[in-house]
mmCIF file of C-alpha atoms and ligand atoms in Angstrom:
data_model
loop_
_atom_site.group_PDB
_atom_site.id
_atom_site.type_symbol
_atom_site.label_atom_id
_atom_site.label_comp_id
_atom_site.label_asym_id
_atom_site.label_seq_id
_atom_site.Cartn_x
_atom_site.Cartn_y
_atom_site.Cartn_z
ATOM 1 C CA MET A 11 76.933 117.179 62.658
ATOM 2 C CA ASN A 12 79.337 114.491 64.480
ATOM 3 C CA ASP A 13 79.090 112.710 61.106
ATOM 4 C CA CYS A 14 79.722 115.317 58.872
ATOM 5 C CA LEU A 15 83.333 114.815 56.885
ATOM 6 C CA PHE A 16 83.526 118.227 56.287
ATOM 7 C CA CYS A 17 82.486 119.544 59.619
ATOM 8 C CA LYS A 18 85.555 117.118 60.895
ATOM 9 C CA ILE A 19 87.765 118.341 58.401
ATOM 10 C CA ILE A 20 86.826 122.255 59.361
ATOM 11 C CA ALA A 21 87.821 121.302 62.593
ATOM 12 C CA GLY A 22 90.935 119.669 61.811
ATOM 13 C CA GLU A 23 90.136 116.157 63.709
ATOM 14 C CA ILE A 24 90.207 114.863 59.773
ATOM 15 C CA PRO A 25 93.383 116.439 57.606
ATOM 16 C CA SER A 26 93.186 118.472 54.652
ATOM 17 C CA THR A 27 95.611 120.915 52.433
ATOM 18 C CA LYS A 28 94.012 124.431 53.219
ATOM 19 C CA VAL A 29 93.818 127.203 50.882
ATOM 20 C CA TYR A 30 91.699 129.537 52.941
ATOM 21 C CA GLU A 31 89.523 130.366 55.991
ATOM 22 C CA ASP A 32 88.199 132.896 57.472
ATOM 23 C CA GLU A 33 85.324 133.821 60.393
ATOM 24 C CA LYS A 34 82.304 131.739 58.383
ATOM 25 C CA VAL A 35 84.615 130.194 55.259
ATOM 26 C CA PHE A 36 87.257 127.165 55.028
ATOM 27 C CA ALA A 37 88.394 126.023 51.595
ATOM 28 C CA PHE A 38 91.054 123.201 51.050
ATOM 29 C CA ARG A 39 91.847 120.975 47.986
ATOM 30 C CA ASP A 40 89.896 118.381 46.597
ATOM 31 C CA ILE A 41 91.373 115.372 47.460
ATOM 32 C CA ASN A 42 90.071 113.899 43.815
ATOM 33 C CA PRO A 43 91.353 116.782 41.630
ATOM 34 C CA GLN A 44 89.409 117.454 38.171
ATOM 35 C CA ALA A 45 91.450 120.006 37.194
ATOM 36 C CA PRO A 46 94.890 121.547 38.238
ATOM 37 C CA VAL A 47 93.307 123.721 40.597
ATOM 38 C CA HIS A 48 90.555 121.928 42.542
ATOM 39 C CA VAL A 49 89.084 123.721 45.996
ATOM 40 C CA LEU A 50 86.339 122.772 47.911
ATOM 41 C CA VAL A 51 85.010 126.180 49.047
ATOM 42 C CA VAL A 52 82.879 125.160 52.243
ATOM 43 C CA PRO A 53 80.652 127.159 54.949
ATOM 44 C CA LYS A 54 82.143 126.532 58.581
ATOM 45 C CA GLU A 55 77.933 125.958 59.161
ATOM 46 C CA HIS A 56 76.676 122.981 58.825
ATOM 47 C CA LEU A 57 74.282 123.242 55.933
ATOM 48 C CA ALA A 58 73.523 119.941 54.424
ATOM 49 C CA SER A 59 73.142 121.179 50.784
ATOM 50 C CA ALA A 60 72.046 124.226 48.682
ATOM 51 C CA ASN A 61 68.534 123.419 49.619
ATOM 52 C CA GLU A 62 68.880 124.316 52.938
ATOM 53 C CA ILE A 63 69.850 127.988 52.066
ATOM 54 C CA THR A 64 67.189 130.648 54.005
ATOM 55 C CA ALA A 65 66.972 134.298 54.346
ATOM 56 C CA ALA A 66 68.297 133.603 57.924
ATOM 57 C CA ASN A 67 71.456 131.462 57.068
ATOM 58 C CA ALA A 68 72.553 132.757 53.353
ATOM 59 C CA GLY A 69 75.261 135.321 55.392
ATOM 60 C CA CYS A 70 77.312 131.565 55.062
ATOM 61 C CA ALA A 71 77.162 130.854 51.141
ATOM 62 C CA ALA A 72 77.183 134.794 50.710
ATOM 63 C CA ALA A 73 80.802 134.610 52.884
ATOM 64 C CA CYS A 74 81.811 131.446 50.009
ATOM 65 C CA PHE A 75 81.094 133.731 47.045
ATOM 66 C CA GLU A 76 82.885 136.630 49.020
ATOM 67 C CA ALA A 77 85.720 133.991 49.422
ATOM 68 C CA ILE A 78 86.297 132.315 45.497
ATOM 69 C CA PRO A 79 87.653 135.569 43.679
ATOM 70 C CA LYS A 80 90.125 135.621 46.583
ATOM 71 C CA ILE A 81 90.659 131.830 46.199
ATOM 72 C CA ALA A 82 90.618 132.337 42.622
ATOM 73 C CA ALA A 83 93.440 135.123 42.373
ATOM 74 C CA ALA A 84 95.663 133.401 45.111
ATOM 75 C CA GLU A 85 95.683 130.229 42.635
ATOM 76 C CA GLY A 86 96.512 132.255 39.258
ATOM 77 C CA LEU A 87 93.147 131.620 37.871
ATOM 78 C CA THR A 88 93.220 134.855 36.018
ATOM 79 C CA GLU A 89 92.068 133.496 33.035
ATOM 80 C CA GLY A 90 88.572 131.994 34.668
ATOM 81 C CA TYR A 91 87.291 129.068 36.390
ATOM 82 C CA ARG A 92 84.151 127.338 37.034
ATOM 83 C CA VAL A 93 82.140 126.859 40.264
ATOM 84 C CA ILE A 94 79.977 124.170 40.807
ATOM 85 C CA ASN A 95 77.605 122.911 43.315
ATOM 86 C CA ASN A 96 76.176 119.511 43.419
ATOM 87 C CA CYS A 97 72.922 119.581 45.427
ATOM 88 C CA GLY A 98 71.115 116.398 46.552
ATOM 89 C CA ALA A 99 72.018 112.636 45.502
ATOM 90 C CA ALA A 100 70.435 113.031 42.114
ATOM 91 C CA ALA A 101 72.768 115.515 40.958
ATOM 92 C CA GLY A 102 75.635 113.625 42.141
ATOM 93 C CA GLN A 103 76.011 114.972 45.828
ATOM 94 C CA THR A 104 78.225 112.754 47.884
ATOM 95 C CA VAL A 105 79.026 114.830 51.015
ATOM 96 C CA MET A 106 76.123 116.453 52.780
ATOM 97 C CA HIS A 107 77.231 119.786 53.702
ATOM 98 C CA LEU A 108 77.228 122.505 51.326
ATOM 99 C CA HIS A 109 80.149 123.069 49.427
ATOM 100 C CA PHE A 110 81.448 124.678 45.916
ATOM 101 C CA HIS A 111 84.095 123.332 43.752
ATOM 102 C CA LEU A 112 85.981 125.933 42.702
ATOM 103 C CA ILE A 113 87.701 124.456 39.397
ATOM 104 C CA GLY A 114 90.404 126.182 36.706
ATOM 105 C CA GLY A 115 93.549 125.899 35.506
ATOM 106 C CA ARG A 116 93.163 124.288 32.055
ATOM 107 C CA GLU A 117 90.796 124.968 29.377
ATOM 108 C CA LEU A 118 87.524 123.515 30.850
ATOM 109 C CA GLY A 119 86.044 122.848 27.597
ATOM 110 C CA GLU A 120 81.844 121.555 27.455
ATOM 111 C CA LYS A 121 79.410 122.889 29.595
ATOM 112 C CA ILE A 122 76.466 121.418 30.947
ATOM 113 C CA VAL A 123 74.620 124.966 30.617
HETATM 114 P P1 AMP B 23 80.135 116.166 45.665
HETATM 115 O O1 AMP B 23 80.285 115.047 44.955
HETATM 116 O O2 AMP B 23 79.777 117.475 45.000
HETATM 117 O O3 AMP B 23 79.517 115.870 47.177
HETATM 118 O O4 AMP B 23 81.678 116.643 46.177
HETATM 119 C C1 AMP B 23 82.505 115.986 47.389
HETATM 120 C C2 AMP B 23 83.870 116.091 47.167
HETATM 121 O O5 AMP B 23 84.154 115.871 48.214
HETATM 122 C C3 AMP B 23 84.325 115.205 45.938
HETATM 123 O O6 AMP B 23 84.697 115.709 44.758
HETATM 124 C C4 AMP B 23 85.418 114.364 46.568
HETATM 125 O O7 AMP B 23 86.346 114.071 46.060
HETATM 126 C C5 AMP B 23 85.700 115.106 47.687
HETATM 127 N N1 AMP B 23 86.314 114.998 48.799
HETATM 128 C C6 AMP B 23 85.812 113.823 49.741
HETATM 129 N N2 AMP B 23 86.698 113.147 50.946
HETATM 130 C C7 AMP B 23 87.554 114.137 50.849
HETATM 131 C C8 AMP B 23 88.423 114.609 51.887
HETATM 132 N N3 AMP B 23 88.754 114.472 52.756
HETATM 133 N N4 AMP B 23 89.253 115.495 51.580
HETATM 134 C C9 AMP B 23 89.311 116.457 50.549
HETATM 135 N N5 AMP B 23 88.080 116.071 49.610
HETATM 136 C C10 AMP B 23 87.552 115.145 49.450
HETATM 137 ZN ZN1 ZN B 24 78.947 119.687 57.990
#
């Protein structure tokens, strides 16, 4: 856990631009934004990826999805937005702490699904 970048951001040991925080969730701006709004929504509990979600810990993922509409509204994403999770290296996950990309603020165009 000590080596986890997002755990360090949540703890304030590495700076970030926070946009939202509650008991279970921390959200901050992506350092390499892919759209005018690109926020990372992260459970405070360390799970390496979506693959580690279980009945016992799913509350932290649910809390992220409760936070997302609030963050989207605060960011002015009235026209819609996209939520992305990369699970595992083959899917492009580079930080092994569960996170959801909240992206919007421009026409998002071509979809994968
Ligand atoms: P993923 O590739 O799905 O694991 O997403 C990791 C995201 O973390 C990427 O979009 C990076 O740009 C972002 N990122 C990496 N380091 C930082 C940081 N220190 N602060 C904010 N975002 C970061
Ligand atoms: Zn972590």
